[in-house]
Amino acid sequence: MITTEQREKLRGWFTGRLPDDLFEELVEVTADREEVTVVGRIPAPRLAEGVSAAEREAAVQGRVQEFRERTRETRIAVAREAEHRFRRKVSWGVECAGERSLFTHVSAPVMTRLRQPERQVLDTLIAAGVARSRSDALAWCVRLVQRHTDDWLTELRDSLEHVQRVRAQGPDTGPEDTPADSE
């Protein structure tokens, strides 16, 4: 987990480094131990009044694809700098007409030990066709918990940040080279 200060430094670095005309607005910069995800807003396509939902969806997908192709080299150059500086992979995404689309993202393996009742939950999701594998079922469960407990998780993250600040003030701590602070 990264601190609020590290998150602010990440966002500040990307805000300063990204070309002004890349996004209408930098929407979000998030990070964990493996990855930094940068999401920006791009202009919605101009559509005539009364177009169908299918036409609107196709136009937004086309705009996202056009942006992805046109900005590839710029995004790669920025990502290389950021990956060297922050020692994390950089993933990109956009928001367009209220839709979010991620281009790339890290899929990190996570090891866990589950008892039989927990494995049965995963196997039920597989049998029901909700997931293809135990790995997919576990990811589905994590997304479900995330969706329904945002407030609780936010409070927990805030508490962890407080613990990190208190630890940093302790007598045995020295200056640390955190990934968000390193050059």
Backbone as a printed PyTorch tensor [residue, N CA C, xyz], in Angstrom:
tensor([[[  0.8360,  -1.1760,   0.0000],
         [  0.0000,   0.0000,   0.0000],
         [  0.8810,   1.2400,   0.0000]],

        [[  0.4630,   2.2550,  -0.7360],
         [  1.2350,   3.4950,  -0.7490],
         [  0.4980,   4.5560,   0.0630]],

        [[  1.2640,   5.5000,   0.5640],
         [  0.6860,   6.5520,   1.4040],
         [  0.0290,   7.6210,   0.5390]],

        [[ -0.7240,   8.4860,   1.1790],
         [ -1.3570,   9.6030,   0.4820],
         [ -0.2910,  10.4980,  -0.1490]],

        [[  0.7870,  10.7480,   0.5780],
         [  1.8600,  11.5880,   0.0460],
         [  2.4830,  10.9540,  -1.2030]],

        [[  2.7310,   9.6480,  -1.1700],
         [  3.2870,   8.9700,  -2.3400],
         [  2.3210,   9.0310,  -3.5170]],

        [[  1.0230,   8.8510,  -3.2240],
         [  0.0000,   8.9200,  -4.2730],
         [ -0.0450,  10.3230,  -4.8810]],

        [[  0.0610,  11.3430,  -4.0340],
         [  0.0650,  12.7320,  -4.5130],
         [  1.2960,  13.0100,  -5.3660]],

        [[  2.4470,  12.4610,  -4.9690],
         [  3.6630,  12.6340,  -5.7660],
         [  3.5280,  11.9530,  -7.1270]],

        [[  2.9360,  10.7730,  -7.1370],
         [  2.6960,  10.0740,  -8.4120],
         [  1.8200,  10.9300,  -9.3180]],

        [[  0.6890,  11.3540,  -8.7880],
         [ -0.2340,  12.1630,  -9.5830],
         [  0.4340,  13.4560, -10.0480]],

        [[  1.1790,  14.0870,  -9.1570],
         [  1.8670,  15.3150,  -9.5210],
         [  2.8840,  15.0950, -10.6270]],

        [[  3.6310,  13.9960, -10.5390],
         [  4.6250,  13.7090, -11.5680],
         [  3.9440,  13.5150, -12.9240]],

        [[  2.8720,  12.7140, -12.9470],
         [  2.1680,  12.4860, -14.2080],
         [  1.5240,  13.7760, -14.7130]],

        [[  0.9670,  14.5690, -13.8150],
         [  0.3690,  15.8430, -14.2260],
         [  1.4110,  16.7310, -14.9000]],

        [[  2.6000,  16.7810, -14.3220],
         [  3.6570,  17.5940, -14.8960],
         [  4.2880,  16.9990, -16.1420]],

        [[  4.3230,  15.6880, -16.2330],
         [  5.0330,  15.0350, -17.3330],
         [  4.1710,  14.8160, -18.5730]],

        [[  2.8880,  14.5840, -18.3980],
         [  2.0340,  14.3180, -19.5590],
         [  1.8850,  15.5600, -20.4230]],

        [[  1.9220,  15.4090, -21.7390],
         [  1.6730,  16.5650, -22.6110],
         [  0.2860,  17.1540, -22.3240]],

        [[  0.1800,  18.4700, -22.3720],
         [ -1.0820,  19.1410, -22.0430],
         [ -2.2410,  18.6850, -22.9060]],

        [[ -1.9610,  18.2970, -24.1520],
         [ -3.0460,  17.9290, -25.0610],
         [ -3.3420,  16.4230, -25.0900]],

        [[ -2.7290,  15.6470, -24.1890],
         [ -2.9830,  14.2050, -24.2080],
         [ -4.4090,  13.8910, -23.7520]],

        [[ -4.8020,  14.4440, -22.6150],
         [ -6.1400,  14.2240, -22.0610],
         [ -6.8310,  15.5680, -21.8670]],

        [[ -8.1700,  15.5410, -21.8550],
         [ -8.9050,  16.7240, -21.4100],
         [ -8.6440,  16.9610, -19.9360]],

        [[ -8.5510,  15.8420, -19.2020],
         [ -8.3480,  15.9040, -17.7610],
         [ -7.7280,  14.5970, -17.3160]],

        [[ -6.7900,  14.6700, -16.3750],
         [ -6.2450,  13.4710, -15.7450],
         [ -7.2450,  13.0520, -14.6790]],

        [[ -7.9210,  11.9390, -14.8980],
         [ -9.0040,  11.5160, -14.0140],
         [ -8.4770,  10.8170, -12.7740]],

        [[ -7.5160,   9.9010, -12.9650],
         [ -7.1120,   9.0640, -11.8470],
         [ -5.7080,   8.5190, -12.0670]],

        [[ -4.9320,   8.5060, -10.9970],
         [ -3.6460,   7.8080, -10.9740],
         [ -3.6830,   6.9340,  -9.7300]],

        [[ -3.6650,   5.6250,  -9.9310],
         [ -3.6910,   4.6890,  -8.8060],
         [ -2.4670,   3.8020,  -8.8780]],

        [[ -2.0840,   3.2350,  -7.7300],
         [ -0.8920,   2.4000,  -7.6940],
         [ -1.0030,   1.3390,  -6.6180]],

        [[ -0.3290,   0.2430,  -6.8830],
         [ -0.0810,  -0.7620,  -5.8630],
         [  1.3820,  -1.1640,  -5.9950]],

        [[  1.7730,  -2.3020,  -5.4410],
         [  3.1850,  -2.6890,  -5.4760],
         [  3.6960,  -2.9700,  -6.8830]],

        [[  2.8290,  -3.4200,  -7.7810],
         [  3.2650,  -3.8280,  -9.1140],
         [  3.0040,  -2.8110, -10.2160]],

        [[  2.0110,  -1.9410, -10.0310],
         [  1.5020,  -1.2030, -11.1830],
         [  1.0090,   0.1920, -10.8220]],

        [[  1.2010,   1.1100, -11.7620],
         [  0.5880,   2.4400, -11.7110],
         [ -0.4070,   2.4850, -12.8690]],

        [[ -1.6430,   2.8610, -12.6030],
         [ -2.6510,   2.9800, -13.6510],
         [ -3.0190,   4.4480, -13.8140]],

        [[ -2.9130,   4.9270, -15.0530],
         [ -3.1940,   6.3200, -15.3850],
         [ -4.4370,   6.3360, -16.2790]],

        [[ -5.4680,   7.0640, -15.8340],
         [ -6.7110,   7.1710, -16.6030],
         [ -6.9940,   8.6440, -16.8540]],

        [[ -7.2460,   8.9730, -18.1250],
         [ -7.5620,  10.3480, -18.4900],
         [ -8.8560,  10.4220, -19.2760]],

        [[ -9.4560,  11.5970, -19.2700],
         [-10.7060,  11.8050, -20.0170],
         [-10.3610,  12.3100, -21.4110]],

        [[-11.0250,  11.7240, -22.4150],
         [-10.8750,  12.1860, -23.7970],
         [-12.2270,  12.6700, -24.2990]],

        [[-12.2290,  13.5170, -25.3270],
         [-13.5000,  14.0660, -25.8050],
         [-14.4170,  12.9840, -26.3730]],

        [[-15.6860,  13.1280, -26.0930],
         [-16.6830,  12.2110, -26.6540],
         [-16.8550,  12.5220, -28.1370]],

        [[-17.1940,  11.5240, -28.9250],
         [-17.4520,  11.7970, -30.3420],
         [-18.7040,  12.6500, -30.4910]],

        [[-18.7350,  13.4820, -31.5310],
         [-19.9180,  14.2980, -31.8060],
         [-20.9180,  13.4390, -32.5610]],

        [[-22.0880,  13.3390, -31.9890],
         [-23.1300,  12.5040, -32.5820],
         [-24.3780,  13.3380, -32.8520]],

        [[-25.0910,  12.9580, -33.8690],
         [-26.3650,  13.6140, -34.1490],
         [-27.3620,  13.2530, -33.0570]],

        [[-28.3500,  14.1100, -32.8700],
         [-29.3820,  13.8180, -31.8720],
         [-30.1630,  12.5850, -32.2780]],

        [[-30.5540,  11.8070, -31.2760],
         [-31.4150,  10.6650, -31.5150],
         [-30.7230,   9.4290, -32.0750]],

        [[-29.3800,   9.3640, -32.0070],
         [-28.7160,   8.1610, -32.5120],
         [-29.0180,   6.9900, -31.5850]],

        [[-28.9580,   5.8060, -32.1290],
         [-29.2580,   4.6100, -31.3420],
         [-28.1370,   4.3360, -30.3480]],

        [[-28.4330,   3.5250, -29.3530],
         [-27.4380,   3.1380, -28.3470],
         [-26.2920,   2.3730, -29.0040]],

        [[-26.6140,   1.5720, -30.0060],
         [-25.5760,   0.8070, -30.7050],
         [-24.6160,   1.7390, -31.4450]],

        [[-25.1710,   2.7710, -32.0960],
         [-24.3180,   3.7160, -32.8170],
         [-23.4490,   4.5070, -31.8400]],

        [[-24.0330,   4.9130, -30.7140],
         [-23.2840,   5.6480, -29.6980],
         [-22.1460,   4.7920, -29.1580]],

        [[-22.4360,   3.5440, -28.8360],
         [-21.4170,   2.6360, -28.3000],
         [-20.2830,   2.4230, -29.3030]],

        [[-20.6320,   2.2230, -30.5690],
         [-19.6230,   2.0280, -31.6140],
         [-18.7760,   3.2810, -31.7930]],

        [[-19.3870,   4.4500, -31.7220],
         [-18.6470,   5.7060, -31.8740],
         [-17.6600,   5.9000, -30.7200]],

        [[-18.0830,   5.5870, -29.5050],
         [-17.1980,   5.7120, -28.3440],
         [-16.0420,   4.7190, -28.4700]],

        [[-16.3330,   3.4800, -28.8530],
         [-15.2670,   2.4860, -29.0390],
         [-14.2820,   2.9430, -30.1170]],

        [[-14.8010,   3.5130, -31.1890],
         [-13.9460,   4.0320, -32.2500],
         [-13.0580,   5.1670, -31.7620]],

        [[-13.6170,   6.0680, -30.9600],
         [-12.8390,   7.1900, -30.4200],
         [-11.7290,   6.6750, -29.5080]],

        [[-12.0570,   5.7180, -28.6590],
         [-11.0640,   5.1460, -27.7470],
         [ -9.9410,   4.4880, -28.5460]],

        [[-10.2900,   3.7100, -29.5750],
         [ -9.2870,   3.0310, -30.3980],
         [ -8.4080,   4.0460, -31.1330]],

        [[ -9.0220,   5.1140, -31.6600],
         [ -8.2630,   6.1510, -32.3590],
         [ -7.2680,   6.7950, -31.4010]],

        [[ -7.7090,   7.1250, -30.1970],
         [ -6.8280,   7.7290, -29.1980],
         [ -5.6850,   6.7810, -28.8530]],

        [[ -6.0130,   5.5260, -28.6480],
         [ -4.9970,   4.5400, -28.2650],
         [ -3.8980,   4.4480, -29.3240]],

        [[ -4.2850,   4.3660, -30.5800],
         [ -3.3050,   4.2490, -31.6640],
         [ -2.4990,   5.5400, -31.8490]],

        [[ -3.1840,   6.6780, -31.8240],
         [ -2.5360,   7.9630, -32.0780],
         [ -1.5350,   8.3330, -30.9890]],

        [[ -1.7930,   7.9450, -29.7500],
         [ -0.9540,   8.3720, -28.6300],
         [  0.0070,   7.2960, -28.1460]],

        [[  0.0520,   6.1650, -28.8310],
         [  0.8560,   5.0220, -28.3660],
         [  2.3040,   5.4250, -28.0600]],

        [[  2.9830,   6.0730, -28.9950],
         [  4.4020,   6.3830, -28.7990],
         [  4.6150,   7.3450, -27.6320]],

        [[  3.7530,   8.3200, -27.5020],
         [  3.8610,   9.2640, -26.3820],
         [  3.6660,   8.5350, -25.0610]],

        [[  2.6510,   7.7010, -24.9940],
         [  2.3790,   6.9700, -23.7530],
         [  3.5250,   6.0200, -23.4130]],

        [[  4.1050,   5.3780, -24.4140],
         [  5.2320,   4.4720, -24.1720],
         [  6.4200,   5.2390, -23.6040]],

        [[  6.7170,   6.4100, -24.1620],
         [  7.8460,   7.2160, -23.6740],
         [  7.6350,   7.6250, -22.2160]],

        [[  6.4410,   8.0770, -21.8840],
         [  6.1410,   8.4770, -20.5090],
         [  6.2100,   7.2540, -19.5900]],

        [[  5.6690,   6.1340, -20.0370],
         [  5.6760,   4.9140, -19.2280],
         [  7.0980,   4.4600, -18.9240]],

        [[  7.9750,   4.5270, -19.9080],
         [  9.3740,   4.1160, -19.6810],
         [ 10.0160,   4.9610, -18.5800]],

        [[  9.8150,   6.2630, -18.6480],
         [ 10.3570,   7.1410, -17.6050],
         [  9.7650,   6.8000, -16.2420]],

        [[  8.4520,   6.6370, -16.2030],
         [  7.7730,   6.3580, -14.9360],
         [  8.1840,   4.9990, -14.3780]],

        [[  8.3090,   3.9930, -15.2400],
         [  8.7000,   2.6630, -14.7730],
         [ 10.0980,   2.6880, -14.1750]],

        [[ 10.9770,   3.4690, -14.7630],
         [ 12.3290,   3.6020, -14.2170],
         [ 12.2900,   4.3540, -12.8840]],

        [[ 11.5240,   5.4120, -12.8360],
         [ 11.4600,   6.2630, -11.6460],
         [ 10.7560,   5.5840, -10.4730]],

        [[  9.6180,   4.9360, -10.7280],
         [  8.7870,   4.3930,  -9.6510],
         [  8.9010,   2.8830,  -9.4850]],

        [[  9.6440,   2.2270, -10.3820],
         [  9.8560,   0.7710, -10.3220],
         [  8.5500,  -0.0180, -10.3110]],

        [[  7.6210,   0.4230, -11.1350],
         [  6.3400,  -0.2640, -11.3260],
         [  5.9730,  -0.1650, -12.7970]],

        [[  5.2220,  -1.1300, -13.2800],
         [  4.6930,  -1.0700, -14.6390],
         [  3.6370,   0.0220, -14.7010]],

        [[  3.4770,   0.6250, -15.8750],
         [  2.4620,   1.6620, -16.0600],
         [  1.3940,   1.1370, -17.0130]],

        [[  0.1560,   1.2680, -16.6050],
         [ -0.9930,   0.8800, -17.4210],
         [ -1.7980,   2.1360, -17.7390]],

        [[ -2.4970,   2.1000, -18.8630],
         [ -3.2200,   3.2710, -19.3450],
         [ -4.6950,   2.9570, -19.5610]],

        [[ -5.5080,   3.9830, -19.3940],
         [ -6.9210,   3.8720, -19.6880],
         [ -7.5150,   5.2340, -19.9500]],

        [[ -8.7420,   5.2390, -20.4560],
         [ -9.4340,   6.4950, -20.7270],
         [-10.8800,   6.4070, -20.2700]],

        [[-11.4510,   7.5940, -20.0490],
         [-12.8940,   7.7370, -19.8900],
         [-13.3670,   8.5460, -21.0800]],

        [[-14.4090,   8.0550, -21.7270],
         [-14.9690,   8.7350, -22.8920],
         [-16.4820,   8.5800, -22.8420]],

        [[-17.1910,   9.6830, -22.8130],
         [-18.6550,   9.6780, -22.7730],
         [-19.1880,   8.8160, -21.6250]],

        [[-18.5280,   8.9020, -20.4780],
         [-18.9760,   8.1720, -19.3030],
         [-18.5600,   6.7110, -19.2590]],

        [[-17.8520,   6.2260, -20.2690],
         [-17.3960,   4.8320, -20.3090],
         [-15.9120,   4.7910, -19.9960]],

        [[-15.4930,   3.8020, -19.2120],
         [-14.0710,   3.6270, -18.8890],
         [-13.5280,   2.4320, -19.6470]],

        [[-12.3440,   2.6170, -20.2090],
         [-11.6940,   1.5490, -20.9600],
         [-10.2250,   1.5020, -20.5840]],

        [[ -9.7500,   0.3490, -20.0930],
         [ -8.3390,   0.1640, -19.7720],
         [ -7.6670,  -0.5310, -20.9520]],

        [[ -6.5070,   0.0030, -21.3620],
         [ -5.7940,  -0.5750, -22.4940],
         [ -4.9660,  -1.7720, -22.0680]],

        [[ -4.2110,  -1.5880, -21.0330],
         [ -3.3130,  -2.6270, -20.5390],
         [ -3.4070,  -2.6330, -19.0310]],

        [[ -3.1420,  -3.7420, -18.4460],
         [ -3.0240,  -3.7940, -16.9960],
         [ -2.3330,  -5.0760, -16.5860]],

        [[ -1.6930,  -5.0210, -15.4420],
         [ -0.9500,  -6.1530, -14.9150],
         [ -1.9280,  -7.1140, -14.2620]],

        [[ -1.7460,  -8.3760, -14.5410],
         [ -2.5080,  -9.4160, -13.8740],
         [ -1.5180, -10.1820, -13.0020]],

        [[ -1.4590,  -9.8220, -11.7370],
         [ -0.4480, -10.3680, -10.8300],
         [ -0.9740, -11.6190, -10.1260]],

        [[ -0.1720, -12.6780, -10.1090],
         [ -0.5960, -13.8860,  -9.3910],
         [ -0.5780, -13.6520,  -7.8870]],

        [[ -1.5210, -14.2590,  -7.1970],
         [ -1.6090, -14.1670,  -5.7480],
         [ -1.7980, -15.5730,  -5.2050]],

        [[ -0.9600, -15.9490,  -4.2810],
         [ -1.0590, -17.2820,  -3.6880],
         [ -1.9180, -17.2070,  -2.4320]],

        [[ -2.7270, -18.2230,  -2.2240],
         [ -3.5560, -18.2660,  -1.0240],
         [ -3.8380, -19.7130,  -0.6480]],

        [[ -4.1350, -19.9330,   0.5890],
         [ -4.5400, -21.2570,   1.0690],
         [ -6.0020, -21.1610,   1.4820]],

        [[ -6.8170, -22.0260,   0.9200],
         [ -8.2430, -22.0180,   1.2220],
         [ -8.6550, -23.3540,   1.8070]],

        [[ -9.5360, -23.2930,   2.7750],
         [-10.1040, -24.5170,   3.3490],
         [-11.2490, -24.9790,   2.4580]],

        [[-11.7360, -26.1780,   2.7290],
         [-12.7560, -26.7790,   1.8680],
         [-14.0050, -25.9150,   1.6930]],

        [[-14.5770, -25.3270,   2.7450],
         [-15.7760, -24.5010,   2.5240],
         [-15.5170, -23.3310,   1.5790]],

        [[-14.3240, -22.7520,   1.6640],
         [-13.9760, -21.6360,   0.7770],
         [-13.7850, -22.1230,  -0.6540]],

        [[-13.1590, -23.3040,  -0.8130],
         [-12.9860, -23.8740,  -2.1560],
         [-14.3420, -24.2380,  -2.7580]],

        [[-15.2750, -24.6670,  -1.9140],
         [-16.6050, -25.0180,  -2.4100],
         [-17.3260, -23.7880,  -2.9680]],

        [[-17.1010, -22.6300,  -2.3600],
         [-17.6870, -21.3990,  -2.8940],
         [-17.1650, -21.1600,  -4.3110]],

        [[-15.8660, -21.2750,  -4.4890],
         [-15.2680, -21.0670,  -5.8060],
         [-15.7880, -22.1070,  -6.8000]],

        [[-15.8680, -23.3610,  -6.3640],
         [-16.3350, -24.4230,  -7.2600],
         [-17.8010, -24.2350,  -7.6490]],

        [[-18.6040, -23.6690,  -6.7430],
         [-20.0020, -23.3720,  -7.0620],
         [-20.0820, -22.3070,  -8.1500]],

        [[-19.2320, -21.2900,  -8.0610],
         [-19.2120, -20.2470,  -9.0900],
         [-18.8000, -20.8200, -10.4470]],

        [[-17.8960, -21.7690, -10.4350],
         [-17.4820, -22.4270, -11.6780],
         [-18.6350, -23.2580, -12.2400]],

        [[-19.2710, -24.0480, -11.3860],
         [-20.3770, -24.9090, -11.8240],
         [-21.5440, -24.0810, -12.3690]],

        [[-21.7400, -22.8890, -11.8240],
         [-22.8350, -22.0260, -12.2580],
         [-22.4890, -21.2490, -13.5260]],

        [[-21.2550, -21.3570, -13.9820],
         [-20.8480, -20.6480, -15.1890],
         [-20.4640, -19.1930, -14.9520]],

        [[-20.3360, -18.7960, -13.6900],
         [-19.9420, -17.4300, -13.3670],
         [-18.4420, -17.2360, -13.6250]],

        [[-17.6780, -18.3150, -13.4250],
         [-16.2260, -18.2590, -13.6040],
         [-15.7570, -19.5180, -14.3180]],

        [[-14.6070, -19.3730, -15.0040],
         [-14.0450, -20.5210, -15.7350],
         [-13.1230, -21.3730, -14.8820]],

        [[-12.5540, -20.7550, -13.8330],
         [-11.5660, -21.4470, -13.0140],
         [-11.6450, -20.9080, -11.5900]],

        [[-10.9160, -21.5540, -10.6950],
         [-10.8680, -21.0510,  -9.3260],
         [-10.2300, -19.6590,  -9.2880]],

        [[ -9.2580, -19.4400, -10.1380],
         [ -8.6230, -18.1260, -10.2010],
         [ -9.6360, -17.0620, -10.6200]],

        [[-10.4290, -17.3390, -11.6650],
         [-11.4750, -16.4040, -12.0930],
         [-12.5180, -16.2000, -10.9970]],

        [[-12.8820, -17.2940, -10.3250],
         [-13.8870, -17.2050,  -9.2630],
         [-13.3880, -16.3500,  -8.1020]],

        [[-12.1180, -16.5020,  -7.7460],
         [-11.5640, -15.7030,  -6.6640],
         [-11.5120, -14.2250,  -7.0530]],

        [[-11.1170, -13.9360,  -8.2930],
         [-11.1090, -12.5460,  -8.7680],
         [-12.5210, -11.9660,  -8.7500]],

        [[-13.5120, -12.7650,  -9.1380],
         [-14.9120, -12.3300,  -9.1150],
         [-15.3260, -11.9800,  -7.6840]],

        [[-14.9400, -12.8210,  -6.7170],
         [-15.2760, -12.5610,  -5.3140],
         [-14.6320, -11.2730,  -4.8140]],

        [[-13.3790, -11.0450,  -5.1920],
         [-12.6880,  -9.8240,  -4.7710],
         [-13.3870,  -8.5970,  -5.3440]],

        [[-13.7770,  -8.6570,  -6.6260],
         [-14.4850,  -7.5190,  -7.2340],
         [-15.8330,  -7.2890,  -6.5490]],

        [[-16.5170,  -8.3670,  -6.1710],
         [-17.7950,  -8.2360,  -5.4870],
         [-17.6170,  -7.5550,  -4.1270]],

        [[-16.6230,  -7.9810,  -3.3760],
         [-16.3520,  -7.3620,  -2.0770],
         [-15.9770,  -5.9000,  -2.2760]],

        [[-15.1310,  -5.6290,  -3.2660],
         [-14.7110,  -4.2530,  -3.5350],
         [-15.9090,  -3.3680,  -3.8420]],

        [[-16.8230,  -3.8540,  -4.6540],
         [-17.9870,  -3.0610,  -5.0600],
         [-18.8890,  -2.7430,  -3.8730]],

        [[-19.0090,  -3.6720,  -2.9290],
         [-19.9790,  -3.5040,  -1.8520],
         [-19.3830,  -2.9880,  -0.5420]],

        [[-18.0880,  -2.7790,  -0.5140],
         [-17.4900,  -2.3390,   0.7430],
         [-16.5380,  -1.1660,   0.5580]],

        [[-16.7870,  -0.3310,  -0.4420],
         [-15.8870,   0.8000,  -0.7110],
         [-15.6690,   1.6750,   0.5160]],

        [[-16.7180,   2.0040,   1.2400],
         [-16.5720,   2.8670,   2.4150],
         [-15.6960,   2.2070,   3.4700]],

        [[-15.9460,   0.9320,   3.7250],
         [-15.1760,   0.2070,   4.7220],
         [-13.7070,   0.1180,   4.3110]],

        [[-13.4460,  -0.2080,   3.0390],
         [-12.0650,  -0.3020,   2.5560],
         [-11.3620,   1.0520,   2.6100]],

        [[-12.0620,   2.1250,   2.3000],
         [-11.4750,   3.4630,   2.3830],
         [-11.0760,   3.7800,   3.8200]],

        [[-11.9410,   3.4650,   4.7620],
         [-11.6340,   3.7070,   6.1740],
         [-10.4390,   2.8580,   6.6190]],

        [[-10.3870,   1.6230,   6.1590],
         [ -9.2710,   0.7430,   6.5060],
         [ -7.9610,   1.2780,   5.9260]],

        [[ -7.9810,   1.7290,   4.6720],
         [ -6.7680,   2.2990,   4.0580],
         [ -6.3110,   3.5540,   4.8100]],

        [[ -7.2660,   4.4000,   5.2050],
         [ -6.9140,   5.5950,   5.9720],
         [ -6.2520,   5.2110,   7.2950]],

        [[ -6.7610,   4.1740,   7.9490],
         [ -6.1730,   3.7140,   9.2080],
         [ -4.7570,   3.1980,   8.9880]],

        [[ -4.5500,   2.4730,   7.9040],
         [ -3.2110,   1.9580,   7.5990],
         [ -2.2300,   3.1020,   7.3320]],

        [[ -2.6790,   4.1460,   6.6770],
         [ -1.8210,   5.3050,   6.4450],
         [ -1.4240,   5.9470,   7.7720]],

        [[ -2.3770,   6.0280,   8.6970],
         [ -2.0790,   6.5950,  10.0070],
         [ -1.0210,   5.7490,  10.7210]],

        [[ -1.1590,   4.4360,  10.6650],
         [ -0.1780,   3.5350,  11.2820],
         [  1.2030,   3.7560,  10.6540]],

        [[  1.2600,   3.8950,   9.3320],
         [  2.5470,   4.1240,   8.6640],
         [  3.1770,   5.4440,   9.1090]],

        [[  2.3770,   6.4900,   9.2730],
         [  2.9050,   7.7820,   9.7270],
         [  3.4550,   7.6620,  11.1490]],

        [[  2.7440,   6.9590,  12.0220],
         [  3.1900,   6.7980,  13.4020],
         [  4.4800,   5.9850,  13.4400]],

        [[  4.5500,   4.9260,  12.6730],
         [  5.7800,   4.1210,  12.6110],
         [  6.9590,   4.9540,  12.1290]],

        [[  6.7260,   5.8090,  11.1510],
         [  7.8050,   6.6310,  10.5910],
         [  8.3560,   7.6090,  11.6160]],

        [[  7.5910,   7.9380,  12.6420],
         [  8.0330,   8.8620,  13.6780],
         [  8.7790,   8.1560,  14.8010]],

        [[  8.8510,   6.8300,  14.7250],
         [  9.5000,   6.0520,  15.7730],
         [ 11.0030,   6.2540,  15.8220]],

        [[ 11.6390,   5.8400,  16.9220],
         [ 13.0640,   6.0880,  17.1210],
         [ 13.9710,   5.2540,  16.2080]],

        [[ 13.5070,   4.1250,  15.7180],
         [ 14.3580,   3.2370,  14.9330],
         [ 14.2440,   3.4660,  13.4420]],

        [[ 13.5250,   4.4900,  13.0290],
         [ 13.3330,   4.6970,  11.5960],
         [ 14.3450,   5.6750,  11.0640]],

        [[ 14.8170,   5.3670,   9.8810],
         [ 15.7240,   6.2570,   9.1850],
         [ 15.0840,   6.6350,   7.8720]],

        [[ 15.7380,   7.4810,   7.1150],
         [ 15.1680,   7.8570,   5.8150],
         [ 15.1010,   6.6360,   4.9170]],

        [[ 13.9430,   6.4040,   4.3700],
         [ 13.7450,   5.2650,   3.4700],
         [ 13.6470,   5.7470,   2.0490]],

        [[ 14.1330,   4.9530,   1.1170],
         [ 14.0160,   5.2590,  -0.3220],
         [ 12.7780,   4.5420,  -0.8360]],

        [[ 11.6600,   5.2260,  -0.7700],
         [ 10.4330,   4.6270,  -1.2520],
         [ 10.3490,   4.7520,  -2.7470]],

        [[  9.6860,   3.8020,  -3.4320],
         [  9.6020,   3.8550,  -4.8810],
         [  9.0290,   5.1620,  -5.4120]],

        [[  8.0930,   5.7740,  -4.7030],
         [  7.4860,   7.0110,  -5.1930],
         [  8.4230,   8.2090,  -5.0250]],

        [[  9.4510,   8.0640,  -4.1610],
         [ 10.3580,   9.1650,  -3.9170],
         [ 11.6530,   9.0550,  -4.7030]],

        [[ 11.9390,   7.9040,  -5.2570],
         [ 13.2440,   7.7040,  -5.8860],
         [ 13.2980,   8.3530,  -7.2540]],

        [[ 14.4850,   8.6750,  -7.6590],
         [ 14.6910,   9.2810,  -8.9780],
         [ 15.0440,   8.2120,  -9.9120]]])
